[in-house]
PDB file of C-alpha atoms in Angstrom:
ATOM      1  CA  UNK U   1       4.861  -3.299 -15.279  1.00 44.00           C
ATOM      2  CA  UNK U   2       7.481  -2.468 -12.394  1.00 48.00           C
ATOM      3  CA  UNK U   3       5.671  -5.025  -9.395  1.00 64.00           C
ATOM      4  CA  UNK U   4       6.939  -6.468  -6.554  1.00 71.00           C
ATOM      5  CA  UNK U   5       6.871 -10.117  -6.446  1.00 84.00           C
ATOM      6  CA  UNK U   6       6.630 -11.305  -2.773  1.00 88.00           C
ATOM      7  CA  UNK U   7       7.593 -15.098  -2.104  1.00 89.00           C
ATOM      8  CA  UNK U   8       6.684 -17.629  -0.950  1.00 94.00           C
ATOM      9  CA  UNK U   9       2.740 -16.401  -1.136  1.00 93.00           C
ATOM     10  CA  UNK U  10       2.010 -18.085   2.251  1.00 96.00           C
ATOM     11  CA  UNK U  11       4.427 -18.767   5.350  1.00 97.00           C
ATOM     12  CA  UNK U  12       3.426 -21.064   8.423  1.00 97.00           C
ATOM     13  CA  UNK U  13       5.810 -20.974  11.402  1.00 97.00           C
ATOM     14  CA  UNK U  14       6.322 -22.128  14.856  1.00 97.00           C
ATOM     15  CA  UNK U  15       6.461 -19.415  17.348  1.00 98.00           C
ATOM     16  CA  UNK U  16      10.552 -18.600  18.018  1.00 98.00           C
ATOM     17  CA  UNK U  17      11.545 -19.362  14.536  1.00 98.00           C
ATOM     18  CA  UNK U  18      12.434 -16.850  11.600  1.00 98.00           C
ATOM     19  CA  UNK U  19      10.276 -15.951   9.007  1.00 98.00           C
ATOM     20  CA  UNK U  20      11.987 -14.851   5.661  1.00 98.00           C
ATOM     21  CA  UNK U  21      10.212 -13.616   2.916  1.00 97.00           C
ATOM     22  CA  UNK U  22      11.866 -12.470  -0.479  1.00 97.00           C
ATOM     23  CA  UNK U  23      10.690  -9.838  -2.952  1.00 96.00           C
ATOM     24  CA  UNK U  24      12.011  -9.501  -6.720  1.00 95.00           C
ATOM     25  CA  UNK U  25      11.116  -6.413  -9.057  1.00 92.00           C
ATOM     26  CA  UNK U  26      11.713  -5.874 -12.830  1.00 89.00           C
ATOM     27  CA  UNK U  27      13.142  -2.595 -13.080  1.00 84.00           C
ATOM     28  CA  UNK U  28      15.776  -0.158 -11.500  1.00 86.00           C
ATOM     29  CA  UNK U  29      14.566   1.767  -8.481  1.00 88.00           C
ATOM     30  CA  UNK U  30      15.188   4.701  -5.601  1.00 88.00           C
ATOM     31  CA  UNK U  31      14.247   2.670  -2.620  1.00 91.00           C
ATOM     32  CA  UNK U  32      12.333  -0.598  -1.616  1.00 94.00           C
ATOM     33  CA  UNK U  33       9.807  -0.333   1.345  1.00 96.00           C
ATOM     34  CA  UNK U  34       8.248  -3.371   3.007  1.00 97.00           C
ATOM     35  CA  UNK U  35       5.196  -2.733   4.817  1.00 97.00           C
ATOM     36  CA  UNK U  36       2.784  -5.539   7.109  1.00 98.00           C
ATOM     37  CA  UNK U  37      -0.892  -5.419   6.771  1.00 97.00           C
ATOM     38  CA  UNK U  38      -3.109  -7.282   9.732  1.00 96.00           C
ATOM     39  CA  UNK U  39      -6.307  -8.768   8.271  1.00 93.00           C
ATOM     40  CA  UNK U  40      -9.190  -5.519   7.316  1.00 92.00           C
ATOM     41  CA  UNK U  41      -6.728  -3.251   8.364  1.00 94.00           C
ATOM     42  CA  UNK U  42      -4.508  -0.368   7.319  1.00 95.00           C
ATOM     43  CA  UNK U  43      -0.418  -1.321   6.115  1.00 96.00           C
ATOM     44  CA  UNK U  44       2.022  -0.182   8.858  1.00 96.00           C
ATOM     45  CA  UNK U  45       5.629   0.804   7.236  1.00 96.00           C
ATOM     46  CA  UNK U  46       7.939  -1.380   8.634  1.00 97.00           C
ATOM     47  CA  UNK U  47      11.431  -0.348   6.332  1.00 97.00           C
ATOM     48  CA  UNK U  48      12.852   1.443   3.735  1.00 95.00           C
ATOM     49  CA  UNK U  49      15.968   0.816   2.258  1.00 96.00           C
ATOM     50  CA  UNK U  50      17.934   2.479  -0.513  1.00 94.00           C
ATOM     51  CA  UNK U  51      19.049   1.188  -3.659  1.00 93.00           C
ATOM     52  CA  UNK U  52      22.514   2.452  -2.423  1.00 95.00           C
ATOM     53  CA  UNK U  53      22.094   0.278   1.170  1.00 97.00           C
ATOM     54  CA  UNK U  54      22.404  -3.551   1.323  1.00 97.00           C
ATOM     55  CA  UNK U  55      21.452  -4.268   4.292  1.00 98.00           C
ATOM     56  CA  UNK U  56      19.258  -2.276   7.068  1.00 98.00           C
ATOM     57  CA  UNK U  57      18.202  -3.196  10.286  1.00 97.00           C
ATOM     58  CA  UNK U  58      15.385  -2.089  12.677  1.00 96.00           C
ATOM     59  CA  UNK U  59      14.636  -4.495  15.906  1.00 97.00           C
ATOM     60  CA  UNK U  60      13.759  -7.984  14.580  1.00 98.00           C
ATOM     61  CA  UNK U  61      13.631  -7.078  11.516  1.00 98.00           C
ATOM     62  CA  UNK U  62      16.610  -7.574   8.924  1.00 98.00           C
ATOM     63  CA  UNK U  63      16.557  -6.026   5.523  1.00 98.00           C
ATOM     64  CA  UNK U  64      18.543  -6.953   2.562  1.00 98.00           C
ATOM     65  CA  UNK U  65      18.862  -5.739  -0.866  1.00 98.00           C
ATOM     66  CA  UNK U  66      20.797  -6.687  -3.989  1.00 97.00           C
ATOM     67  CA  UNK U  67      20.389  -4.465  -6.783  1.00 95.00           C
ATOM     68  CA  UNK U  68      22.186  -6.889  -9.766  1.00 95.00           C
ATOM     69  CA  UNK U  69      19.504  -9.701  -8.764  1.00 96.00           C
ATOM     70  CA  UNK U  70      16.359  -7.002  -8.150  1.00 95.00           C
ATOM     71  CA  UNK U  71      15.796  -8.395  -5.076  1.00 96.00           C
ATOM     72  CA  UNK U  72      14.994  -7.839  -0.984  1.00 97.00           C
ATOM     73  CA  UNK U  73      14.250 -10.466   1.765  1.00 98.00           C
ATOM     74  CA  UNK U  74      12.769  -9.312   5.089  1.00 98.00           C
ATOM     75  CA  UNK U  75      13.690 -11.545   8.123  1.00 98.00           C
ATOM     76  CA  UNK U  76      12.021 -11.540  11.160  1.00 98.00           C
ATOM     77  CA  UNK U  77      13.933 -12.794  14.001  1.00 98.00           C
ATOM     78  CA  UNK U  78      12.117 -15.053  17.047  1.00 98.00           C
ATOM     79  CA  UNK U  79       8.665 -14.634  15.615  1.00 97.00           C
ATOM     80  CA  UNK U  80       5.906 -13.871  17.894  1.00 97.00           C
ATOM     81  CA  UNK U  81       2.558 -14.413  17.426  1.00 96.00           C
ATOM     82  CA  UNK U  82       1.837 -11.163  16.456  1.00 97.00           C
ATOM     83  CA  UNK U  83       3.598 -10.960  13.941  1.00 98.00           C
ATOM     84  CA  UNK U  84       1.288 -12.842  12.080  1.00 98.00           C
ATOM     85  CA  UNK U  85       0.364 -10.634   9.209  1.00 97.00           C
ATOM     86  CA  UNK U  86       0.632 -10.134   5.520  1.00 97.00           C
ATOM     87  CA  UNK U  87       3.664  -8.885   4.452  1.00 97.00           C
ATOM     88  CA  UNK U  88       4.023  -6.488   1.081  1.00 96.00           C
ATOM     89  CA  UNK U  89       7.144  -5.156  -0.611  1.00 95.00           C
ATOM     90  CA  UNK U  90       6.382  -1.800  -2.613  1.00 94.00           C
ATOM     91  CA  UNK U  91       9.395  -0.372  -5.085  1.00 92.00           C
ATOM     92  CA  UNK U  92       9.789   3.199  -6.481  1.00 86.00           C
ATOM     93  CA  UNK U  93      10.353   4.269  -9.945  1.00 71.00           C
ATOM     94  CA  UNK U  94       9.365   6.196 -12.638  1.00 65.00           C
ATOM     95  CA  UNK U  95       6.572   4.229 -14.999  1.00 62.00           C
ATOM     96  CA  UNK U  96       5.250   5.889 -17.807  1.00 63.00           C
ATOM     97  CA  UNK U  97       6.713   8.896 -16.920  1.00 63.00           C
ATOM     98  CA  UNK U  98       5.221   9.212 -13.566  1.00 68.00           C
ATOM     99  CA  UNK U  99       7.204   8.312 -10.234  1.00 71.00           C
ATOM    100  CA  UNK U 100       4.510   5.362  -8.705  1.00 79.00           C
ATOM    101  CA  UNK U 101       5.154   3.245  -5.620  1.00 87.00           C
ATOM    102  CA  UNK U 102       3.992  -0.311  -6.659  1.00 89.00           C
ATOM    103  CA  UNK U 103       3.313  -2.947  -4.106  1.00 91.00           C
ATOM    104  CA  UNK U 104       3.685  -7.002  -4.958  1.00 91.00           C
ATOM    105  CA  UNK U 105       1.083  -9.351  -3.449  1.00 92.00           C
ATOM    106  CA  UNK U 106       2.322 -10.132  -0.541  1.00 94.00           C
ATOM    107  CA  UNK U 107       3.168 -12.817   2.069  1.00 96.00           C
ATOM    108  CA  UNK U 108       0.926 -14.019   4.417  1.00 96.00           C
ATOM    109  CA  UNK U 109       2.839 -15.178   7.091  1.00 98.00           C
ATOM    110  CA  UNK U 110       1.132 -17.188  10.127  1.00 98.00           C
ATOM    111  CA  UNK U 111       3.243 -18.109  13.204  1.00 97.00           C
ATOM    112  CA  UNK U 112       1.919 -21.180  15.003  1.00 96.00           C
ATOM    113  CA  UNK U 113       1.270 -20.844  19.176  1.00 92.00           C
TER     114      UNK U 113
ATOM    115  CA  UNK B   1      -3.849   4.109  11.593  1.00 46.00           C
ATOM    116  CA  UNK B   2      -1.696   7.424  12.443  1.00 51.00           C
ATOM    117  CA  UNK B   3      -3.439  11.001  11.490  1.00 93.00           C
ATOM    118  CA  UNK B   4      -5.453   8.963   8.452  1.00 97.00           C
ATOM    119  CA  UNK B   5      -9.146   8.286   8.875  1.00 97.00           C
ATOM    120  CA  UNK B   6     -11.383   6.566   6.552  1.00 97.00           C
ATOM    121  CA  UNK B   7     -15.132   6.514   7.246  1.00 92.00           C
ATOM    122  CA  UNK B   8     -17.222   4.089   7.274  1.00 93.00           C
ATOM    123  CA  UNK B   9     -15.232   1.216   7.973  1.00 95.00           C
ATOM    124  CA  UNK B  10     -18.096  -1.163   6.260  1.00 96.00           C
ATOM    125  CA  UNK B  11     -20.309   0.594   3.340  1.00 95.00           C
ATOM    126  CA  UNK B  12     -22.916  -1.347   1.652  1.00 95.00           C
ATOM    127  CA  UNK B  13     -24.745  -0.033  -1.875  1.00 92.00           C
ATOM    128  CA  UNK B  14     -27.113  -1.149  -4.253  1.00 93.00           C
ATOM    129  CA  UNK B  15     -26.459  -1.765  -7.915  1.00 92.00           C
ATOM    130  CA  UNK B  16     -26.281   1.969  -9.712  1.00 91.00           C
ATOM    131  CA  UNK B  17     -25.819   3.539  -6.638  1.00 92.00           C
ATOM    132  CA  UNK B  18     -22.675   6.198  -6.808  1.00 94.00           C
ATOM    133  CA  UNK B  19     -21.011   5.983  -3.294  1.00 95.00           C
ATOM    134  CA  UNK B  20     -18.524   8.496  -1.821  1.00 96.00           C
ATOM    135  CA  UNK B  21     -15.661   7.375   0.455  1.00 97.00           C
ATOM    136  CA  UNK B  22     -14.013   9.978   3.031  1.00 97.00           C
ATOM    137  CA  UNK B  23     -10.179   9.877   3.694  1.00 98.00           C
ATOM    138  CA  UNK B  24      -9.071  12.610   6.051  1.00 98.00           C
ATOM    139  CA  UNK B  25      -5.346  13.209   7.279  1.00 97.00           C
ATOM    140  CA  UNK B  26      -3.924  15.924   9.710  1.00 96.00           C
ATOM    141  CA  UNK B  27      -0.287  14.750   9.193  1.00 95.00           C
ATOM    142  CA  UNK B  28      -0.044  18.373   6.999  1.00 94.00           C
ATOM    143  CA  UNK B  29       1.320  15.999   4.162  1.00 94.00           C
ATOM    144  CA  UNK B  30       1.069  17.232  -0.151  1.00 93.00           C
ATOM    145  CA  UNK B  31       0.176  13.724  -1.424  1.00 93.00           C
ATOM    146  CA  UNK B  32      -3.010  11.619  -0.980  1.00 95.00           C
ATOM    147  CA  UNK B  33      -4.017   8.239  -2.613  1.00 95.00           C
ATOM    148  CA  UNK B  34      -6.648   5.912  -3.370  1.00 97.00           C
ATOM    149  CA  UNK B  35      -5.731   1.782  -3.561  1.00 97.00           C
ATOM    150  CA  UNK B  36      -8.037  -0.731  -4.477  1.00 97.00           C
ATOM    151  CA  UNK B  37      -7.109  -4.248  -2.704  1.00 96.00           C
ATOM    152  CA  UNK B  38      -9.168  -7.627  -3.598  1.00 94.00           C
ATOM    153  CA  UNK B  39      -8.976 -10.739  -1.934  1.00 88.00           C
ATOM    154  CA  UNK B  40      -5.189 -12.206  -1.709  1.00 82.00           C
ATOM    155  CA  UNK B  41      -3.761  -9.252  -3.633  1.00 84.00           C
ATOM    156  CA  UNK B  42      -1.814  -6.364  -3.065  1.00 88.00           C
ATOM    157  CA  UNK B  43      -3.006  -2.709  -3.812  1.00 93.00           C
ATOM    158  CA  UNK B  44      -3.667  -1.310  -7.420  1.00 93.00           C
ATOM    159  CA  UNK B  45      -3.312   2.529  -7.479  1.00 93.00           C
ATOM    160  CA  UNK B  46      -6.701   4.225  -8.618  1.00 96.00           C
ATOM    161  CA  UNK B  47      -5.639   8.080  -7.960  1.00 95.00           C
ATOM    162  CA  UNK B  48      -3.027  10.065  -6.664  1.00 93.00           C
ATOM    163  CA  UNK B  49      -2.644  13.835  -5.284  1.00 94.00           C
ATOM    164  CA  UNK B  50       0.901  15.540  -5.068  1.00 91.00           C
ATOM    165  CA  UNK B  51      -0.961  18.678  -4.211  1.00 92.00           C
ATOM    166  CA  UNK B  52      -4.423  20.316  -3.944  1.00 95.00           C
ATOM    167  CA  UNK B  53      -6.444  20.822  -6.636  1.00 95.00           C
ATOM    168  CA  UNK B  54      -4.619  18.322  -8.732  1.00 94.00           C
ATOM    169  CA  UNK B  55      -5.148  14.739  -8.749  1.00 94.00           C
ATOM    170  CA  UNK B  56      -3.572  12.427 -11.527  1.00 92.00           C
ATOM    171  CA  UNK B  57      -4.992   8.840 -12.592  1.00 93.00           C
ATOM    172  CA  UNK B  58      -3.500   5.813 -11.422  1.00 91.00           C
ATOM    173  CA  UNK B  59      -3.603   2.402 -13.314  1.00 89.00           C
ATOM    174  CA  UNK B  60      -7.203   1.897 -12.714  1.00 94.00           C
ATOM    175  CA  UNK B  61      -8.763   4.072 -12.645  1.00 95.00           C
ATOM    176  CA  UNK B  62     -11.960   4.303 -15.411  1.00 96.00           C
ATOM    177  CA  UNK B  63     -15.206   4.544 -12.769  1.00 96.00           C
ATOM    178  CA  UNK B  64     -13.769   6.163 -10.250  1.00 98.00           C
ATOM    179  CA  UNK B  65     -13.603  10.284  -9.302  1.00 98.00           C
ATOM    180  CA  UNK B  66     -11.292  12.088  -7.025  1.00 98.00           C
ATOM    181  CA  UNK B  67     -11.752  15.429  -5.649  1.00 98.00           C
ATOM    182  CA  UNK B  68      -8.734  17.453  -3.650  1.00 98.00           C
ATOM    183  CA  UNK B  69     -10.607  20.954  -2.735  1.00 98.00           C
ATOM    184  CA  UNK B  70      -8.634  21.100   0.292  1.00 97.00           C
ATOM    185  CA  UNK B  71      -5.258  19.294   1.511  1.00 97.00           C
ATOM    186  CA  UNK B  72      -6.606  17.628   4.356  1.00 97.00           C
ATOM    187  CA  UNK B  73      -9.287  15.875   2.337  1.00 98.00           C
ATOM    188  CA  UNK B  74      -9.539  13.020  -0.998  1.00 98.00           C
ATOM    189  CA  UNK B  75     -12.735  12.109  -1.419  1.00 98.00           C
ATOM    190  CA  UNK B  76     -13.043   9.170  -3.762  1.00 98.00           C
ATOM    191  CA  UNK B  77     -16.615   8.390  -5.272  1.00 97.00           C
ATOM    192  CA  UNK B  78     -17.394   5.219  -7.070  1.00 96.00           C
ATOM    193  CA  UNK B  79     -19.628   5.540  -9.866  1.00 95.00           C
ATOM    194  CA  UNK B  80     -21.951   3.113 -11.414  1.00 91.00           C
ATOM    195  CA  UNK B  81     -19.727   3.178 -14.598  1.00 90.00           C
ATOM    196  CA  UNK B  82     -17.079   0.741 -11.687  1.00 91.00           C
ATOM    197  CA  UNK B  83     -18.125  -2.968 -13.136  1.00 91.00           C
ATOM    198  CA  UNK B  84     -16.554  -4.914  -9.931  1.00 92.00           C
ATOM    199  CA  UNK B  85     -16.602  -2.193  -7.389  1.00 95.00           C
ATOM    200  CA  UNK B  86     -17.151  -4.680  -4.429  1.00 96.00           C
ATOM    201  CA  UNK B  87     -13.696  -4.633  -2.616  1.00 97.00           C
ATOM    202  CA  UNK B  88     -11.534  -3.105   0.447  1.00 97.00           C
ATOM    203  CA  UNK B  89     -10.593   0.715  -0.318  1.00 98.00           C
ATOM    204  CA  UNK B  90      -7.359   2.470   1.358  1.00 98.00           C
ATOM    205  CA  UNK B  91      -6.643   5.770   1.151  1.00 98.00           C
ATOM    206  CA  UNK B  92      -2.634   7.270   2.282  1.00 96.00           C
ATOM    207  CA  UNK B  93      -0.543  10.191   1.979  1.00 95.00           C
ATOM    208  CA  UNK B  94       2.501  10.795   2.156  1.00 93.00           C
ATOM    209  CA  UNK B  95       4.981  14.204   3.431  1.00 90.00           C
ATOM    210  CA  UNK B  96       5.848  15.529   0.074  1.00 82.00           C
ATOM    211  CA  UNK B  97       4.078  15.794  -3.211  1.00 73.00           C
ATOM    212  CA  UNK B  98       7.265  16.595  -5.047  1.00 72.00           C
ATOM    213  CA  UNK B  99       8.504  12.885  -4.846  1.00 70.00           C
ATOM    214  CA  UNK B 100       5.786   9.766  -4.347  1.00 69.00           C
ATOM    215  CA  UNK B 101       8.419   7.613  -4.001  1.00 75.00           C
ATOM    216  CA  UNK B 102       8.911   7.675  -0.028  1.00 83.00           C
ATOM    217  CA  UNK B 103       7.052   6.035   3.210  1.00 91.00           C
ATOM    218  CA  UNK B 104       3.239   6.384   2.996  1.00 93.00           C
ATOM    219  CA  UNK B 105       0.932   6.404   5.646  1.00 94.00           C
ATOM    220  CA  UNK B 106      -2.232   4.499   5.601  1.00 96.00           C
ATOM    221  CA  UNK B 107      -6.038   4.707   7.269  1.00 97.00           C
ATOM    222  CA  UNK B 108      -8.359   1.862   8.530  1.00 96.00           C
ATOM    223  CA  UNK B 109      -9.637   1.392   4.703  1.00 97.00           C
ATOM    224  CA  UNK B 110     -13.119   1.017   4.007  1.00 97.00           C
ATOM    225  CA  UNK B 111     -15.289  -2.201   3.100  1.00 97.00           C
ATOM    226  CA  UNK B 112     -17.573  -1.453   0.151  1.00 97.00           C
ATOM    227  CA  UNK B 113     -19.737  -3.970  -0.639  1.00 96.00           C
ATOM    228  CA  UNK B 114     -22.312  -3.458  -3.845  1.00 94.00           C
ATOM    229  CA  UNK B 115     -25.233  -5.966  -4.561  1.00 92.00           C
TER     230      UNK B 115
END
């Protein structure tokens, strides 16, 4: 099937350092989201970016895609604390005939006081 | 959590027991869903809702029911016909029904726990 495949799976960082976290899918797409879950809680969109975009920024966050690999990283610039979250790439496309947004596993990224 | 709520946060059920799980949204948006998330992985896609009164199954679907009566509301019920049905529930939407594609918004989720 079309999934997301976040990586590393887990991410432990000191506090001021960046975080990057790649994401690879299998199949061509519209757009690529990332989105950050805190733990029993509801995902928060950070991003969307277009399969005609390669990069996007908002605030600390940095965006990249490259459409002849299938792949996205997210960096986070001078991680804070609360940033510390899991982080899950979801990708758009039409699967079985039905247009689906399909989320990877994730990255759970911890940053370190 | 935005214009989504979920209630209860924690729901606990005996064996056999159907349960039904509220998802509400007053963001005026077409589309609804239902994920299923277990421990350390990401969300499988039980049902979907591009408008009221139809709901389409996602890729798990078998013992679970969906009802879209009205746009503000997917109720989701798990049967007793759910083998594993212990996990952490999330309902979204998202603005238009026409194209599932785009940003989704998601509630609190809620907790079910079966023994």
């Amino acid at each position: 099937s079309q999934q997301g495949e976040e990586d590393p799976q887990a991410l432990s960082i000191q506090e001021g350092e960046n975080a990057t976290m790649n994401c690879s899918y299998k199949t061509s797409i519209n757009n690529l989201q990332w989105y950050r879950q805190n733990s029993g809680r509801g995902l928060v969109h950070l991003i969307l970016i277009r399969s005609n975009e390669r990069e996007k920024h908002s605030g600390r966050l940095r965006v990249t895609l490259d459409t002849s690999k299938k792949s996205s990283s997210l960096l986070i610039t001078a991680s804070r604390a609360a940033d510390t979250a899991s982080y899950f790439c979801a990708t758009d496309g039409r699967i079985q005939g039905a247009q689906k947004l399909v989320f990877g596993q994730g990255t759970r990224l911890t940053i370190n006081p | 959590d935005g214009g989504i709520t979920q209630s209860p946060k924690y729901l606990f059920r005996k064996e056999g027991q159907n349960v039904t799980l509220s998802c509400e949204q007053n963001l005026n948006h077409d589309a609804m869903y239902w994920y299923r998330q277990d421990p350390g992985q990401g969300l499988r896609l039980i049902y979907y809702s591009q408008i009221v009164n139809d709901f389409q199954k996602g890729d798990i679907a078998e013992g679970y029911s969906v009802s879209r009566e009205k746009k503000e509301s997917f109720p989701l019920t798990v049967t007793s016909a759910q083998k594993n049905p212990t996990a952490f529930y999330l309902c979204a939407s998202s603005i238009s029904g026409r194209w599932v594609g785009g940003e989704q918004y998601f509630g609190p989720g809620t907790r079910l726990t079966v023994t």
